[in-house]
């Protein structure tokens, strides 16, 4: 039996909005990860199962290792299909905002969201949700948006309508957003949910292989290269890795190739904080991880981001050199 954490009033309102909706759009944040794709597709499969016209719209392309997920071929990518996105958003009378708590996190979708007259439901697990939805289902103590989608469907009384395809997507999101259940995953109820998903027919071992054992040779070489240039700061119990644009080109970088790299330094004895710094075309992306009760979301906040105690992210619009300088100063300050 799962805790009924979602307020009854929110469940009642959401059920009514879904029942009355004719065209539903499910959205997630820019640079969608496994949880963003898993949670939106899990919700999509449920909505279509109960006879609703639904579509998932994401701001940009997700990593190729998620292409196997049921329904991924039906996702509309705004950067690739702008006109279709505009049409779908105009027609929508209900929009789900999943795995993000700020309208700034959807980039090009933001003006369409602001102009939309559709009712909006947030399903998210990040702290400090913004006030832009009619229903805000926000619980930072929950491990992933995918777990929250499962709880949301069950609280509405629709557990039987979770299909195998939906279960596979939900499990993938839960697995990827906890590093294979190695952080933010101490709640016993997570494993109760996994039990139910296995009873739905998922093959958890096969899902792991599809996500983690399908990388290219270039990606493996890139991982080795990143480890070779890792900077370890023993006194600060921190390690960081920096990847430049030129280095990405050298290893034929594809979206998602650096997924999980930020976790690797945590395998070093005495290291409890890790940072991965990636130079992109228009910004510098920073990913933060930690172990135990050591926070890294405070560091992410200094780069305009946020997240959870052990997993967070931010962005810098300084040069790569200035970003690294700022990062090192923060690391030394908070040792």
mmCIF file of N, CA and C in Angstrom, residues 31 44 55 58 111 145 164 195 215 217 227 230 247 265 268 273 311:
data_model
loop_
_atom_site.group_PDB
_atom_site.id
_atom_site.type_symbol
_atom_site.label_atom_id
_atom_site.label_comp_id
_atom_site.label_asym_id
_atom_site.label_seq_id
_atom_site.Cartn_x
_atom_site.Cartn_y
_atom_site.Cartn_z
ATOM 1 N N UNK A 31 16.485 19.491 -23.043
ATOM 2 C CA UNK A 31 17.473 18.421 -22.878
ATOM 3 C C UNK A 31 16.888 17.267 -22.067
ATOM 4 N N UNK A 44 1.432 9.419 -21.242
ATOM 5 C CA UNK A 44 0.839 9.320 -22.583
ATOM 6 C C UNK A 44 0.141 7.967 -22.788
ATOM 7 N N UNK A 55 -0.661 13.706 -26.904
ATOM 8 C CA UNK A 55 0.612 13.744 -27.618
ATOM 9 C C UNK A 55 1.676 14.281 -26.668
ATOM 10 N N UNK A 58 8.320 17.621 -26.751
ATOM 11 C CA UNK A 58 9.551 17.945 -26.033
ATOM 12 C C UNK A 58 10.272 19.075 -26.779
ATOM 13 N N UNK A 111 6.875 30.562 -24.915
ATOM 14 C CA UNK A 111 5.843 31.500 -25.382
ATOM 15 C C UNK A 111 4.533 30.810 -25.751
ATOM 16 N N UNK A 145 10.072 11.996 -11.386
ATOM 17 C CA UNK A 145 8.762 12.360 -11.929
ATOM 18 C C UNK A 145 8.005 11.115 -12.357
ATOM 19 N N UNK A 164 1.610 -2.453 -20.180
ATOM 20 C CA UNK A 164 3.006 -2.897 -20.146
ATOM 21 C C UNK A 164 3.911 -1.808 -20.705
ATOM 22 N N UNK A 195 7.836 -3.713 -7.742
ATOM 23 C CA UNK A 195 7.121 -4.994 -7.648
ATOM 24 C C UNK A 195 5.872 -4.975 -8.534
ATOM 25 N N UNK A 215 25.838 1.670 -25.923
ATOM 26 C CA UNK A 215 26.633 2.832 -26.304
ATOM 27 C C UNK A 215 27.570 2.515 -27.467
ATOM 28 N N UNK A 217 31.267 2.824 -29.631
ATOM 29 C CA UNK A 217 32.695 2.735 -29.289
ATOM 30 C C UNK A 217 33.254 4.131 -29.018
ATOM 31 N N UNK A 227 37.951 10.428 -17.949
ATOM 32 C CA UNK A 227 38.550 9.956 -16.699
ATOM 33 C C UNK A 227 40.036 10.297 -16.635
ATOM 34 N N UNK A 230 40.351 13.918 -15.482
ATOM 35 C CA UNK A 230 39.609 14.269 -14.271
ATOM 36 C C UNK A 230 40.515 14.980 -13.265
ATOM 37 N N UNK A 247 36.865 18.836 -27.946
ATOM 38 C CA UNK A 247 36.988 17.441 -27.511
ATOM 39 C C UNK A 247 35.742 16.648 -27.882
ATOM 40 N N UNK A 265 33.310 9.785 -10.733
ATOM 41 C CA UNK A 265 34.283 10.153 -9.699
ATOM 42 C C UNK A 265 33.859 9.771 -8.289
ATOM 43 N N UNK A 268 35.613 7.000 -6.270
ATOM 44 C CA UNK A 268 36.925 7.196 -5.650
ATOM 45 C C UNK A 268 36.763 7.315 -4.136
ATOM 46 N N UNK A 273 31.686 14.497 -3.618
ATOM 47 C CA UNK A 273 31.048 15.452 -4.526
ATOM 48 C C UNK A 273 31.719 15.383 -5.898
ATOM 49 N N UNK A 311 21.645 15.344 -6.490
ATOM 50 C CA UNK A 311 21.680 15.421 -7.950
ATOM 51 C C UNK A 311 21.077 16.740 -8.396
#
